[in-house]
Each structure stands twice: as C-alpha cells, then as structure tokens.
Amino acid sequence: MSERDPATPPAKVVKGPRVRHGLVIVNTGEGKGKTTAALGVIFRAWGRDFKIRMFQFIKHTGARFGEHRAAKKLDIPIEPLGDGFTWLSKDMDRTAALAVEQWDHCKEAILNGDEDIIVLDEFTYAMHYGWVPVSEVVETLQSRRDTMHVIITGRYAPQELIDCADLVTEMKLIKHPYQDKGIKAQRGIEF
Ligand code: ATP
Ligand code: MG
C-alpha cells in the first residue's frame, strides 16, 4: 500500500513536548497556488513573530504586486532577482547568471542566517534548467540549522529535491480562467 489512509495514525508518532522541526517544503505542479500557498505560510508565520525572508527568482520589472505592498506594510523582506530582469529575457546567459547570483544570496541566508523561515520563490526553474546543481541545493538544505523552515516553489521540481523535502504538494490544474475563458489576471487574486 503506497498511500496512507488518513484515518490511520502515522507509523512513527513523536510524543512529548512540541519540538520545532525545520521543514523543507516544496510547492510544485501545473496548477495555480504555489506562490500564494507560500505567502499564506508567511502570513501565518508572521503572526507567530517569525523572522522571515523571501527571495524571488522571477521578477517582472518594477513589480509592485499585492504581495510586495503587503510585505512592505508588514516589514517582511522580499528580495527580487537582480534589476530589470524579466522572465521574457532574450539573454538567457544573463538570466542564468542572475539566478546563480540569487542562489548565492539564498545559500548564505540558509547556512548563516537567523531566519525562522526562508522562501525561494520560483527557484525550481534554476535547477530544472541546470543553472544551479540540485546536489548543491540538497547539500545546502541538509547543512542548515535544524529549526529553519525553507519553502521552494515552482514547476518541474527535480526528483532529488522532492526526495530531500519533508512536505511536497503538487498543485493540479483542473480549470484556469485564462486557459478556459481567456480571462486575464485579476488584481488582488494573481498580482
Ligand atoms: P500564484 O502566484 O497565483 O500562487 P503560482 O505560483 O502557482 O500562482 P506560477 O506558475 O508562478 O503560478 O504563475 C504565475 C501566474 O500565472 C499566476 O498569476 C497564475 O494565475 C498564472 N497561471 C498559473 N497557472 C496557469 C495556467 N495553467 N494558465 C494560465 N495562467 C496560469
Ligand atoms: Mg509562482
């Protein structure tokens, strides 16, 4: 039996006082909700006075989406990738170089930062396209403080990352207003 019946308790129940156990969380898949699920966790963590840092690997020039505005009000740092980069960049060498540079910042924070939770938004692509070796990411995650939570979002999560993660959710596309009806992105829902 590969899938556990939710009614059955897990084989290994950890008893005793609630211990902080840092998790590696991956939100992947074709459906919408990967980044917003990470933002939802940030919102919850903020309510617990956690120290939070979010790195973004895709930046739309000058983006001031709802989440950027909210983060500013809540004093949560969101650090975009380089300057003036767009995902539609024709200069893929530059795109790759910026992603590698951003990963260096993430690595430093994961290994030496005092954050309780770090989000690497749209980071899976850097691994998928081979700009950042997955083995280096896994090694970095395994070397972090054991109370630090790390969330990685984006499609095409590599298997090696999935194997190392504690919590992996695949967003499944069932319907999307743009695909089904050509309805464009809605303010407050998508940006
Ligand atoms: P969100 O940020 O809303 O949680 P996401 O992180 O899961 O979305 P991304 O792959 O980062 O999704 O895509 C960003 C944007 O593209 C979102 O505004 C989303 O609505 C849109 N999008 C996601 N899936 C689709 C799809 N299948 N067709 C068209 N647009 C999509
Ligand atoms: Mg996203």
mmCIF file of C-alpha atoms and ligand atoms in Angstrom:
data_model
loop_
_atom_site.group_PDB
_atom_site.id
_atom_site.type_symbol
_atom_site.label_atom_id
_atom_site.label_comp_id
_atom_site.label_asym_id
_atom_site.label_seq_id
_atom_site.Cartn_x
_atom_site.Cartn_y
_atom_site.Cartn_z
ATOM 1 C CA MET A 1 0.000 0.000 0.000
ATOM 2 C CA SER A 2 1.704 3.190 -1.102
ATOM 3 C CA GLU A 3 -0.754 5.785 0.166
ATOM 4 C CA ARG A 4 -1.513 6.067 3.846
ATOM 5 C CA ASP A 5 -5.135 6.049 4.952
ATOM 6 C CA PRO A 6 -5.643 9.433 6.670
ATOM 7 C CA ALA A 7 -7.665 7.712 9.372
ATOM 8 C CA THR A 8 -4.638 5.637 10.373
ATOM 9 C CA PRO A 9 -2.042 7.378 12.521
ATOM 10 C CA PRO A 10 1.468 7.613 11.076
ATOM 11 C CA ALA A 11 3.747 4.694 11.926
ATOM 12 C CA LYS A 12 6.058 6.855 13.993
ATOM 13 C CA VAL A 13 4.267 9.265 16.286
ATOM 14 C CA VAL A 14 6.657 11.633 18.020
ATOM 15 C CA LYS A 15 5.418 12.135 21.571
ATOM 16 C CA GLY A 16 6.406 14.682 24.178
ATOM 17 C CA PRO A 17 6.619 18.469 24.074
ATOM 18 C CA ARG A 18 6.147 20.232 20.746
ATOM 19 C CA VAL A 19 9.613 20.476 19.243
ATOM 20 C CA ARG A 20 10.452 22.883 16.467
ATOM 21 C CA HIS A 21 11.435 20.798 13.465
ATOM 22 C CA GLY A 22 12.535 22.766 10.430
ATOM 23 C CA LEU A 23 10.815 21.562 7.275
ATOM 24 C CA VAL A 24 11.757 21.641 3.617
ATOM 25 C CA ILE A 25 8.513 22.389 1.798
ATOM 26 C CA VAL A 26 8.082 22.213 -1.972
ATOM 27 C CA ASN A 27 5.045 23.630 -3.821
ATOM 28 C CA THR A 28 5.121 22.432 -7.392
ATOM 29 C CA GLY A 29 2.804 21.422 -10.252
ATOM 30 C CA GLU A 30 0.879 22.977 -13.126
ATOM 31 C CA GLY A 31 -1.983 24.486 -11.130
ATOM 32 C CA LYS A 32 -2.157 27.935 -9.587
ATOM 33 C CA GLY A 33 -1.372 28.334 -5.908
ATOM 34 C CA LYS A 34 2.329 27.594 -5.471
ATOM 35 C CA THR A 35 3.484 31.101 -4.603
ATOM 36 C CA THR A 36 0.284 32.087 -2.827
ATOM 37 C CA ALA A 37 0.491 28.984 -0.613
ATOM 38 C CA ALA A 38 3.999 30.079 0.384
ATOM 39 C CA LEU A 39 2.670 33.585 1.059
ATOM 40 C CA GLY A 40 -0.081 32.043 3.181
ATOM 41 C CA VAL A 41 2.523 30.300 5.318
ATOM 42 C CA ILE A 42 4.459 33.573 5.590
ATOM 43 C CA PHE A 43 1.287 35.278 6.808
ATOM 44 C CA ARG A 44 0.825 32.587 9.429
ATOM 45 C CA ALA A 45 4.496 32.675 10.452
ATOM 46 C CA TRP A 46 4.370 36.475 10.687
ATOM 47 C CA GLY A 47 1.558 36.056 13.185
ATOM 48 C CA ARG A 48 3.970 33.968 15.248
ATOM 49 C CA ASP A 49 6.635 36.691 15.117
ATOM 50 C CA PHE A 50 8.897 34.513 12.998
ATOM 51 C CA LYS A 51 11.805 36.115 11.238
ATOM 52 C CA ILE A 52 11.020 35.756 7.538
ATOM 53 C CA ARG A 53 12.902 36.332 4.292
ATOM 54 C CA MET A 54 11.667 35.709 0.768
ATOM 55 C CA PHE A 55 13.824 35.542 -2.347
ATOM 56 C CA GLN A 56 12.229 35.721 -5.765
ATOM 57 C CA PHE A 57 13.781 34.173 -8.831
ATOM 58 C CA ILE A 58 11.401 35.744 -11.296
ATOM 59 C CA LYS A 59 10.994 39.450 -11.293
ATOM 60 C CA HIS A 60 8.772 41.489 -13.510
ATOM 61 C CA THR A 61 10.388 44.885 -13.886
ATOM 62 C CA GLY A 62 9.187 47.289 -11.232
ATOM 63 C CA ALA A 63 6.610 44.824 -9.943
ATOM 64 C CA ARG A 64 4.584 46.098 -7.031
ATOM 65 C CA PHE A 65 2.127 43.260 -6.787
ATOM 66 C CA GLY A 66 -0.266 42.965 -3.855
ATOM 67 C CA GLU A 67 2.202 40.759 -2.016
ATOM 68 C CA HIS A 68 5.019 43.308 -2.369
ATOM 69 C CA ARG A 69 2.751 46.040 -0.998
ATOM 70 C CA ALA A 70 1.602 43.843 1.884
ATOM 71 C CA ALA A 71 5.147 42.716 2.674
ATOM 72 C CA LYS A 72 6.261 46.331 2.885
ATOM 73 C CA LYS A 73 3.469 47.103 5.338
ATOM 74 C CA LEU A 74 4.275 44.009 7.407
ATOM 75 C CA ASP A 75 8.033 44.638 7.198
ATOM 76 C CA ILE A 76 8.765 41.304 5.522
ATOM 77 C CA PRO A 77 11.757 41.458 3.181
ATOM 78 C CA ILE A 78 11.087 40.235 -0.355
ATOM 79 C CA GLU A 79 14.252 40.271 -2.411
ATOM 80 C CA PRO A 80 13.848 40.180 -6.177
ATOM 81 C CA LEU A 81 16.309 38.783 -8.664
ATOM 82 C CA GLY A 82 18.749 41.400 -9.886
ATOM 83 C CA ASP A 83 17.489 44.519 -11.574
ATOM 84 C CA GLY A 84 15.300 44.932 -14.587
ATOM 85 C CA PHE A 85 15.137 41.229 -15.298
ATOM 86 C CA THR A 86 12.035 39.784 -16.867
ATOM 87 C CA TRP A 87 11.241 36.173 -17.493
ATOM 88 C CA LEU A 88 10.854 37.034 -21.166
ATOM 89 C CA SER A 89 14.543 37.942 -21.325
ATOM 90 C CA LYS A 90 16.160 37.038 -24.606
ATOM 91 C CA ASP A 91 19.585 36.957 -22.983
ATOM 92 C CA MET A 92 19.489 33.569 -21.293
ATOM 93 C CA ASP A 93 23.135 33.781 -20.231
ATOM 94 C CA ARG A 94 22.266 36.831 -18.183
ATOM 95 C CA THR A 95 19.163 35.142 -16.839
ATOM 96 C CA ALA A 96 21.226 32.156 -15.724
ATOM 97 C CA ALA A 97 23.949 34.359 -14.218
ATOM 98 C CA LEU A 98 21.367 36.344 -12.224
ATOM 99 C CA ALA A 99 19.765 33.139 -10.965
ATOM 100 C CA VAL A 100 23.147 31.833 -9.831
ATOM 101 C CA GLU A 101 23.834 35.138 -8.093
ATOM 102 C CA GLN A 102 20.461 34.996 -6.360
ATOM 103 C CA TRP A 103 21.132 31.412 -5.290
ATOM 104 C CA ASP A 104 24.387 32.592 -3.680
ATOM 105 C CA HIS A 105 22.357 35.016 -1.552
ATOM 106 C CA CYS A 106 19.904 32.260 -0.638
ATOM 107 C CA LYS A 107 22.711 29.858 0.238
ATOM 108 C CA GLU A 108 24.307 32.421 2.523
ATOM 109 C CA ALA A 109 20.970 33.015 4.270
ATOM 110 C CA ILE A 110 20.191 29.303 4.594
ATOM 111 C CA LEU A 111 23.619 28.473 6.013
ATOM 112 C CA ASN A 112 24.297 31.554 8.139
ATOM 113 C CA GLY A 113 21.047 33.483 8.545
ATOM 114 C CA ASP A 114 18.987 33.648 11.722
ATOM 115 C CA GLU A 115 15.659 33.486 9.884
ATOM 116 C CA ASP A 116 12.953 31.104 11.035
ATOM 117 C CA ILE A 117 11.579 30.727 7.548
ATOM 118 C CA ILE A 118 13.080 31.373 4.112
ATOM 119 C CA VAL A 119 11.137 31.222 0.844
ATOM 120 C CA LEU A 120 12.781 30.637 -2.529
ATOM 121 C CA ASP A 121 10.020 31.577 -4.941
ATOM 122 C CA GLU A 122 10.180 30.119 -8.485
ATOM 123 C CA PHE A 123 13.546 28.553 -7.674
ATOM 124 C CA THR A 124 12.777 25.175 -9.260
ATOM 125 C CA TYR A 125 13.416 26.592 -12.743
ATOM 126 C CA ALA A 126 17.033 27.407 -11.905
ATOM 127 C CA MET A 127 17.527 23.724 -11.079
ATOM 128 C CA HIS A 128 15.358 22.476 -13.938
ATOM 129 C CA TYR A 129 17.386 24.414 -16.496
ATOM 130 C CA GLY A 130 20.647 23.285 -14.919
ATOM 131 C CA TRP A 131 21.833 26.723 -13.799
ATOM 132 C CA VAL A 132 22.103 25.624 -10.174
ATOM 133 C CA PRO A 133 23.056 21.991 -9.438
ATOM 134 C CA VAL A 134 20.348 20.207 -7.439
ATOM 135 C CA SER A 135 23.017 18.338 -5.475
ATOM 136 C CA GLU A 136 24.360 21.677 -4.193
ATOM 137 C CA VAL A 137 20.859 22.750 -3.179
ATOM 138 C CA VAL A 138 20.234 19.481 -1.327
ATOM 139 C CA GLU A 139 23.613 19.714 0.412
ATOM 140 C CA THR A 140 22.868 23.296 1.475
ATOM 141 C CA LEU A 141 19.423 22.372 2.788
ATOM 142 C CA GLN A 142 20.902 19.473 4.733
ATOM 143 C CA SER A 143 23.535 21.744 6.298
ATOM 144 C CA ARG A 144 21.067 24.310 7.596
ATOM 145 C CA ARG A 145 20.062 24.861 11.244
ATOM 146 C CA ASP A 146 17.587 22.132 12.115
ATOM 147 C CA THR A 147 14.905 24.611 13.196
ATOM 148 C CA MET A 148 14.851 26.581 9.951
ATOM 149 C CA HIS A 149 11.928 26.110 7.541
ATOM 150 C CA VAL A 150 12.596 26.511 3.818
ATOM 151 C CA ILE A 151 9.883 26.734 1.165
ATOM 152 C CA ILE A 152 10.681 26.308 -2.528
ATOM 153 C CA THR A 153 8.109 26.982 -5.227
ATOM 154 C CA GLY A 154 7.833 26.479 -8.978
ATOM 155 C CA ARG A 155 7.006 23.897 -11.612
ATOM 156 C CA TYR A 156 9.219 20.944 -12.522
ATOM 157 C CA ALA A 157 10.633 20.288 -9.046
ATOM 158 C CA PRO A 158 13.551 17.897 -9.606
ATOM 159 C CA GLN A 159 13.240 14.432 -8.094
ATOM 160 C CA GLU A 160 16.379 14.875 -5.970
ATOM 161 C CA LEU A 161 14.767 17.901 -4.302
ATOM 162 C CA ILE A 162 11.497 16.029 -3.783
ATOM 163 C CA ASP A 163 13.439 13.179 -2.173
ATOM 164 C CA CYS A 164 15.100 15.556 0.278
ATOM 165 C CA ALA A 165 11.925 17.519 1.145
ATOM 166 C CA ASP A 166 9.616 16.820 4.098
ATOM 167 C CA LEU A 167 6.447 18.190 2.527
ATOM 168 C CA VAL A 168 5.726 18.243 -1.181
ATOM 169 C CA THR A 169 2.481 19.418 -2.715
ATOM 170 C CA GLU A 170 1.668 19.246 -6.383
ATOM 171 C CA MET A 171 -0.916 21.812 -7.464
ATOM 172 C CA LYS A 172 -3.065 20.109 -10.038
ATOM 173 C CA LEU A 173 -4.588 22.196 -12.811
ATOM 174 C CA ILE A 174 -8.289 21.492 -13.173
ATOM 175 C CA LYS A 175 -9.520 24.825 -14.509
ATOM 176 C CA HIS A 176 -7.842 28.174 -15.029
ATOM 177 C CA PRO A 177 -9.820 31.282 -16.088
ATOM 178 C CA TYR A 178 -7.193 32.284 -18.636
ATOM 179 C CA GLN A 179 -6.977 28.884 -20.249
ATOM 180 C CA ASP A 180 -10.719 28.242 -20.215
ATOM 181 C CA LYS A 181 -12.185 31.680 -20.871
ATOM 182 C CA GLY A 182 -9.271 33.928 -21.764
ATOM 183 C CA ILE A 183 -9.918 35.960 -18.605
ATOM 184 C CA LYS A 184 -6.843 37.999 -17.807
ATOM 185 C CA ALA A 185 -5.050 38.052 -14.452
ATOM 186 C CA GLN A 186 -7.168 39.681 -11.763
ATOM 187 C CA ARG A 187 -5.798 42.272 -9.357
ATOM 188 C CA GLY A 188 -5.742 41.015 -5.788
ATOM 189 C CA ILE A 189 -6.028 37.412 -6.948
ATOM 190 C CA GLU A 190 -2.985 36.974 -9.150
ATOM 191 C CA PHE A 191 -0.911 40.067 -8.534
HETATM 192 P P1 ATP B 1 0.122 32.062 -7.622
HETATM 193 O O1 ATP B 1 1.231 33.091 -7.557
HETATM 194 O O2 ATP B 1 -1.146 32.705 -8.013
HETATM 195 O O3 ATP B 1 0.058 31.203 -6.429
HETATM 196 P P2 ATP B 1 1.605 30.029 -8.970
HETATM 197 O O4 ATP B 1 2.786 30.471 -8.184
HETATM 198 O O5 ATP B 1 1.083 28.674 -8.699
HETATM 199 O O6 ATP B 1 0.457 31.099 -8.849
HETATM 200 P P3 ATP B 1 3.076 30.496 -11.380
HETATM 201 O O7 ATP B 1 3.492 29.344 -12.201
HETATM 202 O O8 ATP B 1 4.107 31.193 -10.551
HETATM 203 O O9 ATP B 1 1.847 30.067 -10.512
HETATM 204 O O10 ATP B 1 2.351 31.501 -12.333
HETATM 205 C C1 ATP B 1 2.135 32.837 -12.015
HETATM 206 C C2 ATP B 1 0.890 33.343 -12.667
HETATM 207 O O11 ATP B 1 0.497 32.579 -13.806
HETATM 208 C C3 ATP B 1 -0.315 33.324 -11.739
HETATM 209 O O12 ATP B 1 -0.907 34.591 -11.822
HETATM 210 C C4 ATP B 1 -1.227 32.290 -12.258
HETATM 211 O O13 ATP B 1 -2.611 32.572 -12.164
HETATM 212 C C5 ATP B 1 -0.851 32.188 -13.692
HETATM 213 N N1 ATP B 1 -1.049 30.788 -14.068
HETATM 214 C C6 ATP B 1 -0.781 29.714 -13.312
HETATM 215 N N2 ATP B 1 -1.143 28.578 -13.934
HETATM 216 C C7 ATP B 1 -1.648 28.961 -15.123
HETATM 217 C C8 ATP B 1 -2.210 28.275 -16.237
HETATM 218 N N3 ATP B 1 -2.282 26.954 -16.219
HETATM 219 N N4 ATP B 1 -2.628 29.003 -17.291
HETATM 220 C C9 ATP B 1 -2.535 30.339 -17.302
HETATM 221 N N5 ATP B 1 -2.013 31.050 -16.283
HETATM 222 C C10 ATP B 1 -1.582 30.377 -15.206
HETATM 223 MG MG MG B 2 4.564 31.311 -8.562
#
